[in-house]
PDB file of C-alpha atoms in Angstrom:
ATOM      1  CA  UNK D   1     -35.721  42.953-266.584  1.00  0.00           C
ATOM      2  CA  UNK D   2     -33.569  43.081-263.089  1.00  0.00           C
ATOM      3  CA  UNK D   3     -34.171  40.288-260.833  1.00  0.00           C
ATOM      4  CA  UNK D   4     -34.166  42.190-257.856  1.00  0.00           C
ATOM      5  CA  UNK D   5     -34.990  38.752-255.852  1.00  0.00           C
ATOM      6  CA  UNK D   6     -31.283  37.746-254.816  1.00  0.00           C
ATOM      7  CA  UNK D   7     -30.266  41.021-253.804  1.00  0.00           C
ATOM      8  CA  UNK D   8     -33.392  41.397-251.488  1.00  0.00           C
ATOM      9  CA  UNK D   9     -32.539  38.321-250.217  1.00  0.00           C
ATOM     10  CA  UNK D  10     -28.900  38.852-249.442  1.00  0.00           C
ATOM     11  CA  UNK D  11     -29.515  41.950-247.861  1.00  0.00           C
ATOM     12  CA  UNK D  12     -32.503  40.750-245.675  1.00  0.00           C
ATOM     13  CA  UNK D  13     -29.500  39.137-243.088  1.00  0.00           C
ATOM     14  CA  UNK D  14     -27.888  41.106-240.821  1.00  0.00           C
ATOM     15  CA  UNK D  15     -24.650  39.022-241.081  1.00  0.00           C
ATOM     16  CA  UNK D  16     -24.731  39.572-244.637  1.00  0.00           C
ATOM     17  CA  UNK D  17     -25.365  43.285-243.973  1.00  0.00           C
ATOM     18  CA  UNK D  18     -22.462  43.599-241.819  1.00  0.00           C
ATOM     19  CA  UNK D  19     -19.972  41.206-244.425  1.00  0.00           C
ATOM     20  CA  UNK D  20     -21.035  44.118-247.426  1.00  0.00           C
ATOM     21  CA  UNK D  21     -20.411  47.294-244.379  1.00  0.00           C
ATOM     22  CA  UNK D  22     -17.187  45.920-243.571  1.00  0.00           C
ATOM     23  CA  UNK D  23     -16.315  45.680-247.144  1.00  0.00           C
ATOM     24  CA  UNK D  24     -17.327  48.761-247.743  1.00  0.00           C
ATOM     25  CA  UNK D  25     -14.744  49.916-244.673  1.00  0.00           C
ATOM     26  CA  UNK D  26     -12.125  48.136-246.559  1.00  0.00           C
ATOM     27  CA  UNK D  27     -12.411  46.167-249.639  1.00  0.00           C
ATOM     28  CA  UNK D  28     -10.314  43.133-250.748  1.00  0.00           C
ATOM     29  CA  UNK D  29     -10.601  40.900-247.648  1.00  0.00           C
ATOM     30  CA  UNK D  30      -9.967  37.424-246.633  1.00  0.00           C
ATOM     31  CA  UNK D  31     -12.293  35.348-245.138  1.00  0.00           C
ATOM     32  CA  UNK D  32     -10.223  35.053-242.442  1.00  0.00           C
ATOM     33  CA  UNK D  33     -10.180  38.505-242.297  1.00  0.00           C
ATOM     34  CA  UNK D  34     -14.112  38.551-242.401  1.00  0.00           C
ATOM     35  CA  UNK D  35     -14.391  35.835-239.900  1.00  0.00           C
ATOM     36  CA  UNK D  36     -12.452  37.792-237.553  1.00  0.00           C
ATOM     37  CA  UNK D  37     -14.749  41.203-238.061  1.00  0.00           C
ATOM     38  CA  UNK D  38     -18.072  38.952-237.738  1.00  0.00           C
ATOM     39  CA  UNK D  39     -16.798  37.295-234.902  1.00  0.00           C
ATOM     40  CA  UNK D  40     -16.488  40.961-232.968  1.00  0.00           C
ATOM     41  CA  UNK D  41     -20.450  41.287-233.119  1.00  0.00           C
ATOM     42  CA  UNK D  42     -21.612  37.528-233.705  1.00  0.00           C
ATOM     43  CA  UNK D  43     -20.505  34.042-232.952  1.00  0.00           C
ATOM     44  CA  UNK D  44     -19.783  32.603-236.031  1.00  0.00           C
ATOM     45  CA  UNK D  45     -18.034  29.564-237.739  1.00  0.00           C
ATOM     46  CA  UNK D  46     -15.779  30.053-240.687  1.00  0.00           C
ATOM     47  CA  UNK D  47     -18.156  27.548-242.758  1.00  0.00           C
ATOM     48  CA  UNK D  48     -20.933  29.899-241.843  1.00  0.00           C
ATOM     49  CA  UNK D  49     -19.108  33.133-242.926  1.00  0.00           C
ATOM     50  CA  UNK D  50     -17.965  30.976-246.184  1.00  0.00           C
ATOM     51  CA  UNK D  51     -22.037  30.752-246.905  1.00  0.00           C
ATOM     52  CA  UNK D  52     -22.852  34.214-246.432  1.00  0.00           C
ATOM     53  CA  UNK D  53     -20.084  35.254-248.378  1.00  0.00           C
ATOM     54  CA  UNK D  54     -21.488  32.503-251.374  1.00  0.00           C
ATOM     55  CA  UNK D  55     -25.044  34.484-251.117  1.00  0.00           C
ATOM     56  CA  UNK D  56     -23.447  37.739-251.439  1.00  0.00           C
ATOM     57  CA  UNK D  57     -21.903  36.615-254.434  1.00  0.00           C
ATOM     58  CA  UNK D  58     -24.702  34.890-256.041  1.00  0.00           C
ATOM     59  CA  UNK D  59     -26.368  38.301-255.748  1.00  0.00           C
ATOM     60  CA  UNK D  60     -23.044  39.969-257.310  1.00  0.00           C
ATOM     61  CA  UNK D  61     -22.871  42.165-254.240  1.00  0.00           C
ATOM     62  CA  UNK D  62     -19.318  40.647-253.745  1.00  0.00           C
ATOM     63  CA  UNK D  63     -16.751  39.370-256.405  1.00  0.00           C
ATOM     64  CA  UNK D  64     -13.722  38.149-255.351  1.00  0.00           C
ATOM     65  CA  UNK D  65      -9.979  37.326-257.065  1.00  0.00           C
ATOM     66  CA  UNK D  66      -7.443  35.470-256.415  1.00  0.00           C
ATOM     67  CA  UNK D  67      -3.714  36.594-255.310  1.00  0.00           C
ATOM     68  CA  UNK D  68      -1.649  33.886-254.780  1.00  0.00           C
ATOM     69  CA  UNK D  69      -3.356  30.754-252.282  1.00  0.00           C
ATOM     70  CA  UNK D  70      -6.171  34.224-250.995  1.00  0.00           C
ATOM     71  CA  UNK D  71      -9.447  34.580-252.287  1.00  0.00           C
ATOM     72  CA  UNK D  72     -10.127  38.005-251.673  1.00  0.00           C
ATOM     73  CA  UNK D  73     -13.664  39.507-251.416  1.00  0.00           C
ATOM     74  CA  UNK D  74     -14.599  43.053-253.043  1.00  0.00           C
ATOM     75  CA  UNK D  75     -18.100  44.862-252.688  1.00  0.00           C
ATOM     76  CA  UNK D  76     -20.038  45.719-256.023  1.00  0.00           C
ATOM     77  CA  UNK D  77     -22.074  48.627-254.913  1.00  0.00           C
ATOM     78  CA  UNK D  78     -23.800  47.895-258.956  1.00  0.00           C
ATOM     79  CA  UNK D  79     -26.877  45.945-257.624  1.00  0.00           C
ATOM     80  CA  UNK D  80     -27.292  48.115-254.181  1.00  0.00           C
ATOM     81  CA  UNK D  81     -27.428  51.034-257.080  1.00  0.00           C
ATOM     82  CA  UNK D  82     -29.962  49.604-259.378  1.00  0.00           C
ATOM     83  CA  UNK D  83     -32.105  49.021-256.188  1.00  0.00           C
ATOM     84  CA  UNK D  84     -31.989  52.354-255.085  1.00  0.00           C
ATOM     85  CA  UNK D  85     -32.716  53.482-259.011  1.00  0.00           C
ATOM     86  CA  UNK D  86     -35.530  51.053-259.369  1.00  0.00           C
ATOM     87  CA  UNK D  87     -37.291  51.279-255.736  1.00  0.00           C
ATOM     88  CA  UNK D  88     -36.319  54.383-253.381  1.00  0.00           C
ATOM     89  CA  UNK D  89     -35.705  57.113-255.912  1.00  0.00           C
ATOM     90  CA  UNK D  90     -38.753  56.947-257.483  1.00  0.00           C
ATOM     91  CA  UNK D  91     -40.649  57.326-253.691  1.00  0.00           C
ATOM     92  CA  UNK D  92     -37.588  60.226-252.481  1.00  0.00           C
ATOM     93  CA  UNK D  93     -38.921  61.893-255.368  1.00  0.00           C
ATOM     94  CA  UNK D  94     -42.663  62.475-254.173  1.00  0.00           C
ATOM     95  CA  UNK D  95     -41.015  62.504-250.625  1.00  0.00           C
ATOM     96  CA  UNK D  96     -41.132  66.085-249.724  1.00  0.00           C
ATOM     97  CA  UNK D  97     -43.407  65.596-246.512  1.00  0.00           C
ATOM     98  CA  UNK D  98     -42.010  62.183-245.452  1.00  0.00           C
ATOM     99  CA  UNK D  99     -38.585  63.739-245.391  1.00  0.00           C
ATOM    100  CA  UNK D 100     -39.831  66.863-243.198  1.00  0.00           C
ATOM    101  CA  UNK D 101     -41.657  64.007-240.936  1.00  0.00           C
ATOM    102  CA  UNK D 102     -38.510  61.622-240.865  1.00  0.00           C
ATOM    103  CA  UNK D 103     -36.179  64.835-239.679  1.00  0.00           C
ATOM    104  CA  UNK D 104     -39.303  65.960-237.158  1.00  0.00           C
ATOM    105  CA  UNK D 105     -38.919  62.437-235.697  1.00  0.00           C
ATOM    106  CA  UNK D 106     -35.375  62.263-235.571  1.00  0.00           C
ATOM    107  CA  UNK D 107     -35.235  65.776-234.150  1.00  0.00           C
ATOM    108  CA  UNK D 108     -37.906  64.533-231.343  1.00  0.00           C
ATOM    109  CA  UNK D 109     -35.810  61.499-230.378  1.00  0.00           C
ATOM    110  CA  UNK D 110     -32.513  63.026-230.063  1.00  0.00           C
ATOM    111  CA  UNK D 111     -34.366  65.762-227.212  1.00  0.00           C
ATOM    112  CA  UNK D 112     -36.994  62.672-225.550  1.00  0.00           C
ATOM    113  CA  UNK D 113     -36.146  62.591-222.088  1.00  0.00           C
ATOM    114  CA  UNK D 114     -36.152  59.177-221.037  1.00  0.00           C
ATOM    115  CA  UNK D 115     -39.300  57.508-221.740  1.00  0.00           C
ATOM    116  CA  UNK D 116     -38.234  53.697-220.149  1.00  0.00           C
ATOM    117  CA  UNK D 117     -41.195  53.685-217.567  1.00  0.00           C
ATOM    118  CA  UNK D 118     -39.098  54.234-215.152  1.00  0.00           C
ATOM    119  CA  UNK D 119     -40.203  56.795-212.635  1.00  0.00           C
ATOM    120  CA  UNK D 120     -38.697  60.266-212.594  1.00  0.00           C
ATOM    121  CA  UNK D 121     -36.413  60.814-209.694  1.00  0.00           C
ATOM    122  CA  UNK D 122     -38.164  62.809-206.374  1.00  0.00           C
ATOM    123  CA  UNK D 123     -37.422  66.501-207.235  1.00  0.00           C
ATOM    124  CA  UNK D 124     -35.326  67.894-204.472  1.00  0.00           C
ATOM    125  CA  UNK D 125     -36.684  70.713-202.251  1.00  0.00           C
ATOM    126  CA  UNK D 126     -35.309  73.928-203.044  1.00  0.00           C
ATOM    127  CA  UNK D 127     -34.527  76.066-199.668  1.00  0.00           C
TER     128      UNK D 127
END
């Protein structure tokens, strides 16, 4: 049976959830390369980019090689699969009026007028 535990795990992080998008931009990067990209959205030390990218791997949602002195990371897309296979298919399946609900909502959001609780500016008088 799949131990689904590390995977959950690894992707519960956002940092960890931006290391496997960025991969999935471009595949076979450095972790200098990563460090730079985290940095962008999150203060981050290369030791603490090293760890994330150690979870990921224990998960096998990242294997990396070796060229030369580089270890280079790659994303395995194999375990996000056998997630998707094992818990959300088997719900999109019986999904029919969740999906027309989801769309509804996102249909609703995209035309909300501004709903901050800020008051509506005076309406100008028309003459």
């Amino acid at each position: 049976m799949l131990n689904d535990d590390p995977v959950f795990k690894a992707l519960a992080d956002p940092v960890r959830r931006l290391l496997l998008d960025l991969l999935f931009e471009r595949d076979g990067r450095s972790l200098g390369e990563l460090e730079t990209a985290v940095n962008e959205h999150v203060e981050m030390t290369r030791f603490g980019v090293a760890k994330h990218l150690r979870l990921l791997e224990h998960a096998d949602l990242v294997l990396t090689r070796k060229q030369g002195r580089a270890k280079l990371h790659y994303l395995n897309p194999v375990p996000i699969q056998q997630i998707h296979q094992r818990w959300i298919g088997k719900y999109t399946e019986r999904a029919g009026i969740a999906s027309v609900l989801l769309g509804l909502k996102e249909r609703i959001e995209r035309s909300e007028p501004d709903l901050s609780g800020r008051p509506d500016p005076e309406p100008k008088d028309e003459q």
